[in-house]
Short mmCIF file of C-alpha atoms in Angstrom, two decimals:
data_model
loop_
_atom_site.label_atom_id
_atom_site.label_comp_id
_atom_site.label_asym_id
_atom_site.label_seq_id
_atom_site.Cartn_x
_atom_site.Cartn_y
_atom_site.Cartn_z
CA MET A 17 17.35 6.16 12.68
CA ASN A 18 14.22 4.81 14.33
CA TYR A 19 12.31 3.35 11.39
CA VAL A 20 9.27 2.55 13.53
CA ILE A 21 8.72 6.20 14.50
CA LEU A 22 9.49 7.28 10.92
CA ALA A 23 6.84 4.85 9.62
CA LYS A 24 4.32 6.36 12.05
CA TYR A 25 4.87 9.97 10.96
CA VAL A 26 5.13 9.19 7.24
CA GLY A 27 1.97 7.07 7.53
CA PHE A 28 -0.03 9.86 9.17
CA PHE A 29 1.31 12.43 6.70
CA LEU A 30 0.44 10.30 3.65
CA ALA A 31 -3.01 9.49 5.03
CA SER A 32 -3.77 13.18 5.68
CA ILE A 33 -2.59 14.35 2.26
CA SER A 34 -4.40 11.51 0.49
CA VAL A 35 -7.71 12.21 2.26
CA ILE A 36 -7.51 15.94 1.48
CA ILE A 37 -6.72 15.34 -2.21
CA TYR A 38 -9.35 12.58 -2.44
CA SER A 39 -12.00 14.89 -0.95
CA PHE A 40 -11.39 17.93 -3.14
CA ALA A 41 -9.53 16.89 -6.31
CA GLY A 42 -10.89 15.74 -9.65
CA PRO A 43 -11.21 12.14 -10.77
CA ILE A 44 -7.68 11.65 -12.08
CA LEU A 45 -5.94 12.84 -8.94
CA ARG A 46 -8.48 10.97 -6.84
CA ILE A 47 -7.61 7.59 -8.30
CA PHE A 48 -3.93 8.27 -7.60
CA THR A 49 -4.66 8.95 -3.91
CA PHE A 50 -5.42 5.24 -3.65
CA GLN A 51 -1.67 4.58 -3.55
CA GLY A 52 -1.21 6.98 -0.64
CA LEU A 53 -4.08 5.48 1.32
CA VAL A 54 -2.80 1.91 0.90
CA VAL A 55 0.82 2.80 1.72
CA SER A 56 -0.15 4.91 4.74
CA GLY A 57 -2.35 2.08 6.02
CA GLY A 58 0.53 -0.38 5.51
CA LEU A 59 3.02 1.80 7.37
CA LEU A 60 0.66 2.38 10.28
CA GLY A 61 -0.25 -1.32 10.42
CA TRP A 62 3.43 -2.27 10.59
CA TYR A 63 4.03 0.45 13.20
CA THR A 64 1.12 -0.83 15.32
CA LEU A 65 2.47 -4.40 15.32
CA ILE A 66 6.04 -3.38 16.18
CA TYR A 67 5.01 -0.76 18.77
CA ASN A 68 2.70 -3.16 20.63
CA ASN A 69 5.16 -6.06 20.59
CA PRO A 70 7.60 -6.12 23.55
CA LYS A 71 11.18 -5.41 22.42
CA ASP A 72 12.48 -8.55 24.12
CA LYS A 73 9.94 -10.76 22.29
CA VAL A 74 11.77 -10.94 18.96
CA ILE A 75 13.19 -13.96 17.15
CA GLU A 76 15.45 -14.45 14.14
CA VAL A 77 13.76 -15.79 10.99
CA ASP A 78 15.68 -15.92 7.67
CA GLY A 79 18.24 -13.49 9.07
CA GLU A 80 15.61 -10.94 10.12
CA SER A 81 14.40 -9.91 13.56
CA VAL A 82 10.69 -10.74 13.62
CA PRO A 83 8.25 -10.04 16.46
CA THR A 84 7.01 -13.25 18.08
CA ALA A 85 3.45 -11.99 17.54
CA SER A 86 4.07 -12.36 13.79
CA ILE A 87 4.69 -16.07 14.14
CA MET A 88 1.42 -16.43 16.05
CA LEU A 89 -0.41 -14.49 13.32
CA ARG A 90 0.91 -16.71 10.49
CA ARG A 91 -2.37 -18.59 9.88
CA LYS A 92 -4.44 -15.40 10.05
CA ALA A 93 -2.07 -13.77 7.55
CA LEU A 94 -2.77 -16.43 4.93
CA VAL A 95 -6.46 -15.46 5.07
CA GLY A 96 -6.20 -11.77 5.97
CA ILE A 97 -3.82 -10.72 3.21
CA PRO A 98 -5.89 -12.08 0.29
CA LEU A 99 -8.98 -10.40 1.78
CA SER A 100 -7.03 -7.16 2.11
CA ILE A 101 -5.91 -7.35 -1.51
CA LEU A 102 -9.57 -7.75 -2.48
CA LEU A 103 -10.52 -4.68 -0.39
CA ILE A 104 -7.94 -2.68 -2.32
CA ALA A 105 -8.29 -4.14 -5.82
CA MET A 106 -12.06 -3.79 -6.13
CA TRP A 107 -11.82 0.02 -6.12
CA GLU A 108 -9.50 -0.04 -9.11
CA ASP A 109 -12.24 -1.48 -11.28
CA PRO A 110 -13.34 1.52 -13.39
CA SER A 111 -17.06 0.76 -13.09
CA ILE A 112 -16.84 0.61 -9.29
CA PHE A 113 -14.53 3.63 -9.08
CA ILE A 114 -16.96 5.75 -11.12
CA THR A 115 -19.73 5.07 -8.57
CA THR A 116 -17.74 7.12 -6.03
CA PHE A 117 -18.73 10.24 -7.99
CA SER A 118 -22.46 9.61 -7.80
CA ASP A 119 -22.96 7.60 -4.62
CA PRO A 120 -22.03 9.30 -1.30
CA PHE A 121 -21.77 5.92 0.45
CA SER A 122 -19.21 4.65 -2.10
CA PHE A 123 -17.38 7.99 -1.92
CA ALA A 124 -16.91 7.54 1.84
CA LEU A 125 -16.34 3.77 1.75
CA ALA A 126 -13.53 3.74 -0.85
CA PRO A 127 -10.78 5.51 1.18
CA ILE A 128 -11.75 3.62 4.35
CA SER A 129 -11.60 0.29 2.51
CA LEU A 130 -8.23 1.12 0.93
CA PHE A 131 -6.72 2.27 4.22
CA ILE A 132 -7.99 -0.79 6.12
CA GLY A 133 -6.70 -3.11 3.39
CA GLY A 134 -3.26 -1.50 3.59
CA PHE A 135 -3.32 -1.54 7.41
CA ILE A 136 -4.07 -5.27 7.57
CA ILE A 137 -1.30 -6.03 5.08
CA GLY A 138 1.16 -3.89 7.05
CA TYR A 139 0.15 -5.56 10.30
CA LEU A 140 0.47 -9.09 8.91
CA ILE A 141 3.42 -8.73 6.50
CA SER A 142 5.99 -9.74 9.12
CA SER A 143 4.21 -13.12 9.33
CA LEU A 144 5.11 -13.96 5.73
CA LYS A 145 8.17 -15.81 4.49
CA PHE A 146 10.68 -14.04 2.27
CA THR A 147 9.28 -15.38 -1.02
CA GLU A 148 5.73 -14.50 0.04
CA ARG A 149 6.79 -10.96 0.94
CA ALA A 150 8.65 -10.53 -2.33
CA LEU A 151 5.57 -11.72 -4.22
CA LEU A 152 3.38 -9.30 -2.26
CA TYR A 153 5.72 -6.40 -3.03
CA LEU A 154 5.64 -7.31 -6.71
CA LEU A 155 1.83 -7.44 -6.60
CA GLY A 156 1.88 -3.97 -5.04
CA LEU A 157 4.07 -2.71 -7.88
CA MET A 158 1.70 -4.27 -10.42
CA GLY A 159 -1.20 -2.59 -8.60
CA SER A 160 0.51 0.79 -8.90
CA MET A 161 1.11 0.22 -12.60
CA SER A 162 -2.48 -0.95 -13.13
CA THR A 163 -3.73 2.28 -11.54
CA ILE A 164 -1.82 4.22 -14.19
CA ILE A 165 -3.10 2.01 -17.00
CA ILE A 166 -6.71 2.21 -15.78
CA ALA A 167 -6.56 5.96 -15.40
CA TYR A 168 -4.95 6.40 -18.83
CA LEU A 169 -7.24 4.02 -20.75
CA ASP A 170 -10.41 5.13 -18.98
CA SER A 171 -9.62 8.84 -18.91
CA THR A 172 -12.74 9.62 -20.96
CA ALA A 173 -14.97 7.83 -18.45
CA LEU A 174 -13.17 9.66 -15.65
CA GLY A 175 -13.88 13.03 -17.25
CA ALA A 176 -10.43 13.89 -18.66
CA ASN A 177 -8.61 13.41 -21.92
CA GLN A 178 -5.41 11.42 -22.36
CA VAL A 179 -3.26 14.51 -22.94
CA ASP A 180 -4.28 16.01 -19.57
CA ILE A 181 -3.61 12.80 -17.71
CA LEU A 182 -0.16 12.22 -19.21
CA SER A 183 1.63 14.74 -16.95
CA VAL A 184 -0.01 13.23 -13.86
CA VAL A 185 0.95 9.73 -15.02
CA LEU A 186 4.58 10.70 -15.61
CA THR A 187 4.75 12.35 -12.19
CA LEU A 188 3.39 9.20 -10.55
CA ILE A 189 5.85 7.02 -12.45
CA TYR A 190 8.85 9.04 -11.25
CA LEU A 191 7.61 9.68 -7.69
CA VAL A 192 6.03 6.28 -6.93
CA ILE A 193 6.71 3.53 -9.48
CA VAL A 194 10.47 4.02 -9.91
CA PRO A 195 11.27 4.28 -6.16
CA GLU A 196 8.91 1.37 -5.45
CA ALA A 197 10.60 -0.81 -8.08
CA MET A 198 14.08 0.13 -6.82
CA SER A 199 13.08 -0.69 -3.22
CA ILE A 200 11.76 -4.11 -4.26
CA ILE A 201 14.91 -4.89 -6.26
CA TYR A 202 17.09 -3.81 -3.33
CA TYR A 203 15.05 -5.90 -0.86
CA ILE A 204 15.27 -9.03 -3.02
CA MET A 205 18.98 -8.60 -3.80
CA ARG A 206 19.81 -7.91 -0.15
CA LYS A 207 18.11 -11.14 0.91
CA VAL A 208 19.48 -13.26 -1.93
CA LYS A 209 23.02 -11.89 -1.99
CA GLY A 210 23.20 -11.10 1.70
CA PHE A 211 24.31 -7.47 1.40
#
């Protein structure tokens, strides 16, 4: 299976679905589209790096084939990834998120910011060492969980009650959090145990 092409199509699909839901859904579903926008940006960023890197310009690092461009981007990654995390995390602050309902500029800026943050991380993630990647994946999982907590605790401010949000939260846990956690565990075990 060609994972690069798969990443491209899944990235475009997730981005399209997320933008549609973000544009027309209520506040609870809108905050959950943030995950789709970040992941789609990450997949398309990774695809862009791999696709534009010549196939013969690959080296082995920690048992993985890494594009040589990633090594050259190492210093930029140490600056770009923290900035990308900031681009993503600021929209999960309830007071900032609520402005997207009243301010058209914030409404348009939020999905763009989330997608760009994910794209930069996806583009630069190959530049990171194993421990840095594992930490980044764990931060992503914590971000997904914080989205659920924010939406649940601030459901009144978001215009819904906690009973209504519970079904959406449970769906997100089973469709996003559990697979995400299993993927991270598998990635770490595969690198540590070598299987």
